[in-house]
Coordinates of C-alpha atoms in Angstrom, one line a residue:
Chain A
X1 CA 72.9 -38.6 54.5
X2 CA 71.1 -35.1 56.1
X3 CA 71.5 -35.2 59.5
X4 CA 67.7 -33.8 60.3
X5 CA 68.8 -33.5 64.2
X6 CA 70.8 -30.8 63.2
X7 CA 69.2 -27.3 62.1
X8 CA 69.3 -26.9 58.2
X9 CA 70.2 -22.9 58.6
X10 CA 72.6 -21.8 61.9
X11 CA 73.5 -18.2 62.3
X12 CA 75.7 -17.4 64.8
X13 CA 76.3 -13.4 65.8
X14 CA 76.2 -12.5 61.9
X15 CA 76.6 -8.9 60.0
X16 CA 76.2 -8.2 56.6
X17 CA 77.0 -5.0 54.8
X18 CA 76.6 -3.8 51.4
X19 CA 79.6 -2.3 49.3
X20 CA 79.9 1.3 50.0
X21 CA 77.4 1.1 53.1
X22 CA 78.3 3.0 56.1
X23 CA 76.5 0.7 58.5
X24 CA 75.6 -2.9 57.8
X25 CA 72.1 -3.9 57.2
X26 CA 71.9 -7.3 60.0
X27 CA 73.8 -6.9 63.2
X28 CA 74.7 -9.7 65.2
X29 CA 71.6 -11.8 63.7
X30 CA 71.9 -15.3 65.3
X31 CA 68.9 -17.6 64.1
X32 CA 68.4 -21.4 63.9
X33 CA 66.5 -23.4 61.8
X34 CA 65.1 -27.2 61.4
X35 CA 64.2 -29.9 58.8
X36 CA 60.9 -28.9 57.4
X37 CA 59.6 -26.1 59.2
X38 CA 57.8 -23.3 57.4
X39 CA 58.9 -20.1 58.5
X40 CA 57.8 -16.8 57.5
X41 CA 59.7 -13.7 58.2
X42 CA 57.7 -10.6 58.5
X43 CA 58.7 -7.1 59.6
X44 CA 58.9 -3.5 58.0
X45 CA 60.7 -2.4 54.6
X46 CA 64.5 -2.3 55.6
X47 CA 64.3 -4.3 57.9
X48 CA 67.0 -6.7 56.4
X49 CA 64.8 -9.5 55.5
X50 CA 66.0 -9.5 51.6
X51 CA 69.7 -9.9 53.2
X52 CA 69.0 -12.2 55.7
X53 CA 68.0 -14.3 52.8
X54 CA 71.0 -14.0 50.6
X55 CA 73.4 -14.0 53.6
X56 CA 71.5 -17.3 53.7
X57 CA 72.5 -18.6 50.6
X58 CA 75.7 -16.8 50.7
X59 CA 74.8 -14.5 47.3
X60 CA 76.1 -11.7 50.5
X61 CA 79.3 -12.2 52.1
X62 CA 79.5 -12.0 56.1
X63 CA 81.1 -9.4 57.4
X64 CA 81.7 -11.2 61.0
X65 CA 79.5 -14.1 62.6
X66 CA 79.8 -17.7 61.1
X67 CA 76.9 -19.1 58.9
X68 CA 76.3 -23.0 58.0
X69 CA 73.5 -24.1 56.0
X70 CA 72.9 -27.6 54.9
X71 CA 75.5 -28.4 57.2
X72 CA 78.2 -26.3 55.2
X73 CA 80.1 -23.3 56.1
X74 CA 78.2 -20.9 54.0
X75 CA 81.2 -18.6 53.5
X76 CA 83.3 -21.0 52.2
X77 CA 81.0 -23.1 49.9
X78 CA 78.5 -20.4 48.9
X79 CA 78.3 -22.6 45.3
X80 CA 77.6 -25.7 47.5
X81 CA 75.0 -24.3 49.3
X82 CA 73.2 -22.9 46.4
X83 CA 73.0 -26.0 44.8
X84 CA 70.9 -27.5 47.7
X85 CA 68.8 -24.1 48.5
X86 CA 65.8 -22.7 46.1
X87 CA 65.9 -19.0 45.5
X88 CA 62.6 -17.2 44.2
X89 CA 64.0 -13.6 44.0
X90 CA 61.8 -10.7 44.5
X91 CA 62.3 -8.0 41.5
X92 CA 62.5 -9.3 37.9
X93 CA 61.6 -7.8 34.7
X94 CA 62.3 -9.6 32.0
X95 CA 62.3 -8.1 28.6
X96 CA 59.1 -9.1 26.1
X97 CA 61.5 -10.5 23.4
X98 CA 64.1 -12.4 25.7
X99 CA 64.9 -15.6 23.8
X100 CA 63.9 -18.3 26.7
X101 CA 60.8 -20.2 27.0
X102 CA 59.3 -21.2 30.4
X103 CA 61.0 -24.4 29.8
X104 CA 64.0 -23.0 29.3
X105 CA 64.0 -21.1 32.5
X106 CA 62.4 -24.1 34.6
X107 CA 65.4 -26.0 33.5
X108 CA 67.8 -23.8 34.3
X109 CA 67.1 -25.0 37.7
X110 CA 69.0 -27.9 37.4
X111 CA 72.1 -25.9 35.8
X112 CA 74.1 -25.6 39.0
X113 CA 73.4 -29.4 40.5
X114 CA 74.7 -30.9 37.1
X115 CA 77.5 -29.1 37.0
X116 CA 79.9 -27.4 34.0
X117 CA 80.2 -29.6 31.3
X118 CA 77.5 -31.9 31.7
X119 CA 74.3 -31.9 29.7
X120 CA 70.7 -32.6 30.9
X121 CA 69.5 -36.2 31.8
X122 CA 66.9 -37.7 31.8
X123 CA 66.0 -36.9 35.4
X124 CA 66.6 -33.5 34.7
X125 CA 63.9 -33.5 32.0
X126 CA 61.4 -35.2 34.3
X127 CA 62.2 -32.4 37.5
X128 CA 61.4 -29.7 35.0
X129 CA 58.2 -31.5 33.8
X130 CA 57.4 -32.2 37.1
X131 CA 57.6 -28.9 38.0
X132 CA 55.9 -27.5 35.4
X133 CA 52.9 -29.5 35.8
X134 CA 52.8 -29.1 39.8
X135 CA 52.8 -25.2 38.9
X136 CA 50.2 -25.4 36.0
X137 CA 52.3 -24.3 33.4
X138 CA 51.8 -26.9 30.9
X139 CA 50.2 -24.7 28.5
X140 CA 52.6 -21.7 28.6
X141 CA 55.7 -24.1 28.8
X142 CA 56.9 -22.9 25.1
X143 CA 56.1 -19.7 25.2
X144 CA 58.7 -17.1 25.8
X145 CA 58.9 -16.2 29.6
X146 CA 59.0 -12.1 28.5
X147 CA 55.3 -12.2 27.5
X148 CA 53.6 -13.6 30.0
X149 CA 52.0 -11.5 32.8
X150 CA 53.7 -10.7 36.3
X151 CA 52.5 -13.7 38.3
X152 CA 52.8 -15.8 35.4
X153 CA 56.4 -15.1 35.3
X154 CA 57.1 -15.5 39.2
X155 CA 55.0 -19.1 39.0
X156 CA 58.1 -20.0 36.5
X157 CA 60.7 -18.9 38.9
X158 CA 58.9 -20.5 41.6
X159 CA 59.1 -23.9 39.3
X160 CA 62.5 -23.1 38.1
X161 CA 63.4 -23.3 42.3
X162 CA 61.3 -26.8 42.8
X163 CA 63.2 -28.1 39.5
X164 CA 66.1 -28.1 41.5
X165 CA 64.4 -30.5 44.4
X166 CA 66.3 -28.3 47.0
X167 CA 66.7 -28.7 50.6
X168 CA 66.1 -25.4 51.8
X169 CA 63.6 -23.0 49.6
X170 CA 63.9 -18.9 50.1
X171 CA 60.9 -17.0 48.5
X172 CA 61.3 -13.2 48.5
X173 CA 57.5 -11.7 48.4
X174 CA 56.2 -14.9 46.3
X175 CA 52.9 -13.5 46.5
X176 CA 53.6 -10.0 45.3
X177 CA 52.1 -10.7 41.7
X178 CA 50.0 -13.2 41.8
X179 CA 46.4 -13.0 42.6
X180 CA 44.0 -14.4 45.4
X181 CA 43.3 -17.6 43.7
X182 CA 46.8 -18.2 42.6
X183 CA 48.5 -17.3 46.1
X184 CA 46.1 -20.2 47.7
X185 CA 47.2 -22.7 44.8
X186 CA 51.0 -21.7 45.2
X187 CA 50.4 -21.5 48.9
X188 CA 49.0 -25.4 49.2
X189 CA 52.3 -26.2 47.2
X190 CA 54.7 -24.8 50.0
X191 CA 52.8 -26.3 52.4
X192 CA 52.5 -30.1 50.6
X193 CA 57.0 -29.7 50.0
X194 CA 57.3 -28.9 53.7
X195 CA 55.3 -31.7 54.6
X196 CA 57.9 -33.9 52.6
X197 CA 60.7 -32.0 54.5
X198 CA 61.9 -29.0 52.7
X199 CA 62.6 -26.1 55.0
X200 CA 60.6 -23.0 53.6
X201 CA 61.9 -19.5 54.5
X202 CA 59.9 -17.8 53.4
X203 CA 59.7 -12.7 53.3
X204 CA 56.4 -11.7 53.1
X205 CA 53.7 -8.5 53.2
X206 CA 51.1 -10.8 51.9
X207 CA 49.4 -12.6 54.4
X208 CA 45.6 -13.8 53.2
X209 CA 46.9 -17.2 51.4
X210 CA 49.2 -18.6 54.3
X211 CA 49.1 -22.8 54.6
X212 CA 46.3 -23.6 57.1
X213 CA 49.2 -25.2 59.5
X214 CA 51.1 -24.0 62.5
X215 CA 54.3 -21.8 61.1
X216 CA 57.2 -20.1 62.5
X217 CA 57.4 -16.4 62.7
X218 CA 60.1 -14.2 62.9
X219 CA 60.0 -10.5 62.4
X220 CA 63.1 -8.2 62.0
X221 CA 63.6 -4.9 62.3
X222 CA 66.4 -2.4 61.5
X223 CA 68.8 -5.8 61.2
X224 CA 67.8 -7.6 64.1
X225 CA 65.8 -10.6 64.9
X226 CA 62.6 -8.7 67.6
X227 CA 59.9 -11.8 67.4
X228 CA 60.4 -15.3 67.4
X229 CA 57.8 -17.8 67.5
X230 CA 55.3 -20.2 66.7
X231 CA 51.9 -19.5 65.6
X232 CA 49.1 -20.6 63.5
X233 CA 49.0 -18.5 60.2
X234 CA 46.0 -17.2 60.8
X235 CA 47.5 -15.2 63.7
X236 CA 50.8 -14.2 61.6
X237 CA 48.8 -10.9 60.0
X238 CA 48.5 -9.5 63.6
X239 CA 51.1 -10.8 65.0
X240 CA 53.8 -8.8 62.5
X241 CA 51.5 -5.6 62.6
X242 CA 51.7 -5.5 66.4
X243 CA 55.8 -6.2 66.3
X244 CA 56.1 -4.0 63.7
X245 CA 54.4 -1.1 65.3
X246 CA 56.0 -1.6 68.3
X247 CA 59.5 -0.9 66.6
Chain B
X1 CA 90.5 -27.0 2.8
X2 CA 88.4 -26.3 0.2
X3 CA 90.2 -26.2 -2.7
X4 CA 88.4 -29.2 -4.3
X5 CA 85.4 -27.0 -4.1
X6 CA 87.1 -23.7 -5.2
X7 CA 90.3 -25.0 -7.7
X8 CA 91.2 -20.5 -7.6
X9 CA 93.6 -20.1 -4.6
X10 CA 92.8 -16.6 -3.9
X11 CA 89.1 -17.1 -4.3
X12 CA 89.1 -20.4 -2.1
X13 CA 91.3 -18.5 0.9
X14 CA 88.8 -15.7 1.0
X15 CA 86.0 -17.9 1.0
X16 CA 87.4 -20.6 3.7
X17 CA 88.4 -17.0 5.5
X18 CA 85.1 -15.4 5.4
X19 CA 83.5 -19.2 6.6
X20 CA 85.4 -19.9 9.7
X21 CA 85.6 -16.0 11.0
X22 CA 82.3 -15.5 10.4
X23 CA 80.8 -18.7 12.2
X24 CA 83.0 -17.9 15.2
X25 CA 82.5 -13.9 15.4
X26 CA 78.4 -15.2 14.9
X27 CA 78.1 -17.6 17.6
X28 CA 80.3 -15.3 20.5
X29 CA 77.6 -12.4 18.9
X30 CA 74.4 -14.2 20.1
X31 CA 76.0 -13.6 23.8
X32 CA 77.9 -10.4 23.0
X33 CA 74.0 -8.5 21.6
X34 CA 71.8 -10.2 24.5
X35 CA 74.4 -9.1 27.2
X36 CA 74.4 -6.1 25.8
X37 CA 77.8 -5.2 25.4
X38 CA 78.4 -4.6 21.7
X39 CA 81.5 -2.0 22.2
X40 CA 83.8 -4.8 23.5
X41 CA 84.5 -5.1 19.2
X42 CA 85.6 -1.7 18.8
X43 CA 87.2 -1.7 22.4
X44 CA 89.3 -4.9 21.3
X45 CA 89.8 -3.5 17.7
X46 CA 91.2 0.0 19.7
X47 CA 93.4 -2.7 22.2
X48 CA 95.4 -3.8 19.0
X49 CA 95.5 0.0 17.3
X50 CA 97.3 0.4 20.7
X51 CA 99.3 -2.3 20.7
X52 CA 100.4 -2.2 17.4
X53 CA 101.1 1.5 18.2
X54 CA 103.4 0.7 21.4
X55 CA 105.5 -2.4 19.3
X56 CA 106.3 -0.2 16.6
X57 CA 107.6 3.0 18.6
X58 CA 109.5 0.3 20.6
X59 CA 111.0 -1.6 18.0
X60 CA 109.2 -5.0 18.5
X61 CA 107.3 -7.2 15.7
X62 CA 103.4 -4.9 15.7
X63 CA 101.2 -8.0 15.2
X64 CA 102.9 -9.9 18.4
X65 CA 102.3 -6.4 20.8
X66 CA 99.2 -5.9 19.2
X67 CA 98.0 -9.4 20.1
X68 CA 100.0 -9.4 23.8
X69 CA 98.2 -5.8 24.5
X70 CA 94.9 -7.1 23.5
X71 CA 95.4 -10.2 25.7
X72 CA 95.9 -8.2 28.7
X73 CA 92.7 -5.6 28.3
X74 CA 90.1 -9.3 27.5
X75 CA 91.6 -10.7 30.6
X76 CA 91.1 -6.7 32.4
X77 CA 87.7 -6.3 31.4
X78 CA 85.5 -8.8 33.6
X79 CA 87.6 -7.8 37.1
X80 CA 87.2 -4.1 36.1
X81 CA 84.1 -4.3 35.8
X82 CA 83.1 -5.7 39.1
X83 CA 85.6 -3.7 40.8
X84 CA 84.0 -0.2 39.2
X85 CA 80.3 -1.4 40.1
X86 CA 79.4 -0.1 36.6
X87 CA 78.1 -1.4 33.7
X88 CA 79.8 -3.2 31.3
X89 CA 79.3 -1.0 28.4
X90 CA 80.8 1.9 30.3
X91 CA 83.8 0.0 31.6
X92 CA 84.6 -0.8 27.9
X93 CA 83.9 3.0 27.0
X94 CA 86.4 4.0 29.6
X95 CA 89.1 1.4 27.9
X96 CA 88.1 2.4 24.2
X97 CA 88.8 6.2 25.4
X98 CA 92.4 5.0 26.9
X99 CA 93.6 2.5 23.9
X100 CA 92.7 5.4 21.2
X101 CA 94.5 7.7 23.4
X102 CA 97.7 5.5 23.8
X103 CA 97.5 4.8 19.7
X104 CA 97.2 8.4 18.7
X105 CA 100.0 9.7 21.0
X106 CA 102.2 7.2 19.5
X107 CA 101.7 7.7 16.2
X108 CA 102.0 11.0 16.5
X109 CA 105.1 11.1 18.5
X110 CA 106.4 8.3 15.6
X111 CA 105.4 11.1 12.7
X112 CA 107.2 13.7 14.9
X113 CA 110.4 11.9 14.6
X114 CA 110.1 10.4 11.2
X115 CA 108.3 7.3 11.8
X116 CA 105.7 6.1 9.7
X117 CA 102.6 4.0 11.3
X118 CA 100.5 2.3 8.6
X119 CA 97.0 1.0 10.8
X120 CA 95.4 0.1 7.0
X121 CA 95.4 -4.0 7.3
X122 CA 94.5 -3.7 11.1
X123 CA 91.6 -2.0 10.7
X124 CA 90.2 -3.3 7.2
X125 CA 91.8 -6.3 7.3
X126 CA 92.7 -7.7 3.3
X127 CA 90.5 -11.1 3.0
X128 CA 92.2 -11.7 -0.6
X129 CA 95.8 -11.7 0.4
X130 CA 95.2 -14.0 3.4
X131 CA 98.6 -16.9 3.6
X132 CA 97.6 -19.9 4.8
X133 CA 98.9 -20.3 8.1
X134 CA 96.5 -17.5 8.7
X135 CA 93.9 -19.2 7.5
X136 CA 94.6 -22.1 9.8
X137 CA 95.0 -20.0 12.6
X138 CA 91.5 -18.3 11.9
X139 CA 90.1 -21.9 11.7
X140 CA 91.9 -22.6 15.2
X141 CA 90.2 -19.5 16.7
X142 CA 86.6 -20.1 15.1
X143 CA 86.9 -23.8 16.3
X144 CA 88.2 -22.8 20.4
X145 CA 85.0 -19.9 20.2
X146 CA 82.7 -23.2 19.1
X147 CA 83.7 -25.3 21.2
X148 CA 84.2 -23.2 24.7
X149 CA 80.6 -21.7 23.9
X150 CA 79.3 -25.6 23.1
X151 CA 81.0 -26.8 26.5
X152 CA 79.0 -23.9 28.5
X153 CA 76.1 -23.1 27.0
X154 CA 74.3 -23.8 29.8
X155 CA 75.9 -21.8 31.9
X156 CA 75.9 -18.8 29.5
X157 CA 72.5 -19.2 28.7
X158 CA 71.6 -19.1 32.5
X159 CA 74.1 -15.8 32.5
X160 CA 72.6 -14.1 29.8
X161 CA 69.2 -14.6 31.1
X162 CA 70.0 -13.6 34.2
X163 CA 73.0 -13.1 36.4
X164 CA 71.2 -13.6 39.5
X165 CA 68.8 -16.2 38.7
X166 CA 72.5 -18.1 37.4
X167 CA 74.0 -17.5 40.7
X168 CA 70.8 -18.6 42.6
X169 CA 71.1 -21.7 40.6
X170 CA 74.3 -22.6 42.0
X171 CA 76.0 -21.6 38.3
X172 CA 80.1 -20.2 39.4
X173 CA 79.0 -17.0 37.5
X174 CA 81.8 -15.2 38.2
X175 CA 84.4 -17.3 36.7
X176 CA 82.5 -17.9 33.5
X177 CA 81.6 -14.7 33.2
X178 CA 85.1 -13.4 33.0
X179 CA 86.0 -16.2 31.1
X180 CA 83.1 -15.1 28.8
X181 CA 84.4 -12.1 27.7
X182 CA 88.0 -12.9 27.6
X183 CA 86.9 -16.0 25.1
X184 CA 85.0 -12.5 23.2
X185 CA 88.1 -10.6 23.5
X186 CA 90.8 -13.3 22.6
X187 CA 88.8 -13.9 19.6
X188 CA 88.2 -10.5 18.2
X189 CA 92.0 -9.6 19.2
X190 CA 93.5 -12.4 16.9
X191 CA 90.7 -12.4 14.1
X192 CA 91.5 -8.1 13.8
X193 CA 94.6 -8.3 11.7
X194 CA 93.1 -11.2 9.8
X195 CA 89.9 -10.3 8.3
X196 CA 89.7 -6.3 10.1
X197 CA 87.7 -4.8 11.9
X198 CA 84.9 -3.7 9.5
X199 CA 84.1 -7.1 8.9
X200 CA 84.5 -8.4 12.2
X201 CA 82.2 -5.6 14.0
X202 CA 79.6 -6.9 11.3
X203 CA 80.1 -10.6 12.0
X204 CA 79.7 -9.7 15.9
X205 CA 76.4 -7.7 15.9
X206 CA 74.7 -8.4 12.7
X207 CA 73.7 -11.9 12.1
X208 CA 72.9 -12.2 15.9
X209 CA 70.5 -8.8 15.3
X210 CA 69.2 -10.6 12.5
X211 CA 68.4 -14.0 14.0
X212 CA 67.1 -12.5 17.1
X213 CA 64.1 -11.4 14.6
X214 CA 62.9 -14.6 14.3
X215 CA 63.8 -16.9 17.2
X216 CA 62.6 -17.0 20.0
X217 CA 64.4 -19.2 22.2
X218 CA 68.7 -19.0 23.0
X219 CA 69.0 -22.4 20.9
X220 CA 67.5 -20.9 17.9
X221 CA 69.8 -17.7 17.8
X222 CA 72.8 -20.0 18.1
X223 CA 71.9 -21.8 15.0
X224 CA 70.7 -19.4 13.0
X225 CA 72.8 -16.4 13.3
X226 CA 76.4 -18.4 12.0
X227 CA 74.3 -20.1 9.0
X228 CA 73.2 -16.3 8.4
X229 CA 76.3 -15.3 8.4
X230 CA 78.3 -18.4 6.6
X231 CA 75.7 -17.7 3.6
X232 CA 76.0 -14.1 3.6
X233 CA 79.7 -13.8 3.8
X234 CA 80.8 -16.5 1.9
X235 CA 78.0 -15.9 -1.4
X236 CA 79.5 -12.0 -0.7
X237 CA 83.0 -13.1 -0.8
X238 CA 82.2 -14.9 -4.2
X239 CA 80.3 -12.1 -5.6
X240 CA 82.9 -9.1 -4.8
X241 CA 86.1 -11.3 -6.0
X242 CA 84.1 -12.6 -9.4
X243 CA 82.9 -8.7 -10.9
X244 CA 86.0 -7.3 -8.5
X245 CA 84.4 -5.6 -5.9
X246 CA 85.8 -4.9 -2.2
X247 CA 84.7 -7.7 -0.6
X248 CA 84.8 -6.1 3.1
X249 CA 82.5 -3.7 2.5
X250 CA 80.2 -5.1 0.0
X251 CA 79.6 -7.5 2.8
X252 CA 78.8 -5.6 5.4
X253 CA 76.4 -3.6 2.7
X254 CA 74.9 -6.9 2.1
X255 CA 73.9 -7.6 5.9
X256 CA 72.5 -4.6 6.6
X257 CA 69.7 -4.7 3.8
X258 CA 69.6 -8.5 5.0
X259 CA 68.6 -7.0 8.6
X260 CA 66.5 -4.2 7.0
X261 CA 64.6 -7.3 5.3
X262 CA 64.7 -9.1 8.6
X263 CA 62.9 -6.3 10.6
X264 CA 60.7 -5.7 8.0
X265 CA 59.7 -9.7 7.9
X266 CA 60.0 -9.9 11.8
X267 CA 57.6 -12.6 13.5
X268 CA 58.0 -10.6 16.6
X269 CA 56.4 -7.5 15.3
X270 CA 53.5 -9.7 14.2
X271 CA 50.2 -8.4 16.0
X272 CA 47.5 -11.2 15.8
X273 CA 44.0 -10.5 13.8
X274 CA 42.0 -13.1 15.7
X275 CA 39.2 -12.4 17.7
X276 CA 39.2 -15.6 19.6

């Protein structure tokens, strides 16, 4: 049973450094985070808002500071976690000729839940449907995922992550391909799977397509948490321009 | 196996060789070409030169060293790789350079004192004089390659696609992955004195290359590239022992114009002429 009193994502006094790095890129982050909220976290390039997501889902390893997420010690059950926890990453290029269809790719979403050995189900087959069809993919879903355009591709990984019915769903710039349109249809999608309590954590630059609802914001610079707040989204554009500026 | 098929003994072990080797070398090829990493073949091949090399300047049985030393660089190459930050292709670049190196300067050193080093059935293998525990051991190898690729394919088809997409998933990509290319390594490393390694650099790239011309999805490449290369080999084998041809190379002739054919015929490089 998910304890929703608990928050879904606890940092405590966390750093995280890259291989090789002479200073890490968060210092002594702390940040909570409940059931279902929508947050958004804004803030110049560098800022450490790609790591705070992976220190997240424990793709980085923490350097000091303790992080759980869905109630498990990230550090020691990185795997765990990522079962439970959505990923959309933000740079992909996939070559034209790569030999996996949009079903393929939507499905490997449900790879790391089932485990090694174990083929697809039946519920696994209707997630990846599911997901397909909440995205709008229905008529692409055999095509290879290398030939279809920028957004195209991201609205796969973005139905890849909801395949996998996670907990906890980090985007990394989902808008960054996908046009006005598409950004409002995606955007009414994040907002309709928060509703039904998945936490959205969501790094953005694009902020014209935000859910009509009151969000979190939290804006980092140079590592460090410098805004933290609620807000309605229409007031997120100015909001991170201001704290950004003022760093 | 197949001698109520094939009633000639020499003809039926090249045939049953040429089947299960190239099946197995096929399959591991689909993930050896889309990973990119096509010199782990002549980096094993170089792993057993060496090995062989080291047991016979130290007085132990070649084929055992040659195996033992190309155990040890499959289960170095995943860890090597991670530690160096660098790609694959130039951590097995770095090994090929070292193996070669350790083979020459032993079998130089062995001519110097009056040894002699004969590297002839390592590196073209002889399919026609093949006994028949070897056979049986090729069909053991072919069948553990099957079946470990059959028991992850998931997760090397997430892998393959994309390592951090896998990861993402919640996929234990490190531990497959280095399982991954010792499975390539093992493989290559005991098939090399069997078949060669002409034959088994042809196995490993070709049939995948020529598959990967017409599929386009992961499922498709693993079924079509080992039936290409079961036909191929085994109608070669046939054709080279009945008007006494060599049977390695007339093979490996025999899949390139096949690719040649393939790229020629390709569905990928078809440009549509419809205007709606």
């Amino acid at each position: 049973m998910k304890d929703v009193n608990s928050p879904i994502i606890s940092l405590k006094d966390i750093y995280t450094a890259y291989e090789g790095a002479e200073f890490p890129v968060i210092s002594g982050l702390s940040l909570e985070i409940g059931h279902g909220e929508f947050v958004i976290v804004g803030g110049p390039n560098g800022a450490g808002k790609t790591t705070l997501l992976e220190s997240v889902n424990g793709m980085l390893p923490l350097t000091h500071g303790t992080a759980h997420v869905c109630g498990m010690d990230v550090s020691r059950n990185g795997d765990a976690v990522r079962k439970k926890t959505g990923y959309v990453i933000q740079s992909f290029a996939f070559d034209p000729f790569t030999p996996f269809t949009v079903e393929n790719v939507v499905m490997m979403g449900r790879y790391g839940i089932l485990g090694c050995f174990k083929k697809p189900g039946e519920e696994d087959y209707r997630a990846t449907e599911e997901s397909i069809k909440l995205l709008g993919l229905e008529d692409i879903s055999e095509k290879p995922i290398g030939t279809l355009s920028g957004g195209q591709q991201q609205k796969v990984l973005i139905a890849q992550n909801l395949a996998k019915k996670p907990d906890l769903l980090l985007l990394d710039e989902p808008f960054s391909n996908l046009d006005l349109c598409t950004r409002e249809f995606v955007s009414d999608i994040l907002k309709d799977i928060s509703s039904k309590g998945c936490t959205v954590l969501m790094v953005s630059h694009a902020f014209d397509a935000l859910p009509d609802k009151d969000v979190r914001i939290v804006v980092m610079d140079r590592g460090c948490i410098n805004f933290d707040e609620f807000c309605h989204a229409t007031e997120v554009k100015d909001i991170v321009r201001k704290m950004s500026a003022v760093a | 196996m197949l001698e109520f098929l094939i009633p000639n003994n020499i003809v039926c072990h090249a045939v049953e060789a040429m089947l299960f080797a190239s099946i197995a070398c096929s399959i591991l090829g689909v993930i050896i070409t889309q990973l990119k990493i096509s010199s782990i073949g002549f980096t094993m091949a170089h792993a057993a030169f060496a090995g062989a090399a080291c047991g016979m300047f130290f007085g132990f049985d070649p084929r055992i060293s040659a195996v033992a030393v190309s155990i040890m660089i499959a289960l170095l190459i995943g860890p090597l790789t991670d530690l160096a930050k660098m790609p694959e292709d130039t951590v097995l670049g770095v090994l090929f350079g070292m193996l070669m190196a350790v083979a020459v300067f032993f079998i130089a050193y062995m001519q110097y004192v009056g040894k002699g080093f004969n590297a002839n059935s390592l590196l073209f293998g002889d399919v026609i004089s093949l006994y028949r525990e070897e056979i049986y051991a090729l069909v053991i190898i072919s069948f553990m390659a099957v079946i470990f690729v059959v028991l992850l394919y998931k997760e090397i088809s997430a892998i393959i696609f994309n390592k951090k997409v896998a990861e993402a998933a919640g996929i234990k990509v490190k531990p497959i992955y280095y399982a991954l290319l010792f499975m390539i390594a093992f493989t290559v490393a005991l098939s090399l004195n069997i078949v060669g390694g002409l034959l088994l650099y042809v196995w490993l790239i070709t049939p995948a290359a020529i598959a990967y011309q017409f599929m386009f999805d992961v499922k498709g490449l693993f079924i079509m590239a080992p039936v290409v290369a079961a036909v191929i080999s085994v109608s070669s084998a046939v054709v080279g022992l009945e008007y006494s041809l060599p049977v390695g190379p007339l093979t490996a002739v025999v899949f390139s114009v096949v690719f040649i054919i393939a790229v020629i015929f390709s569905r990928k490089r078809k440009v549509t002429s419809r205007k709606h």
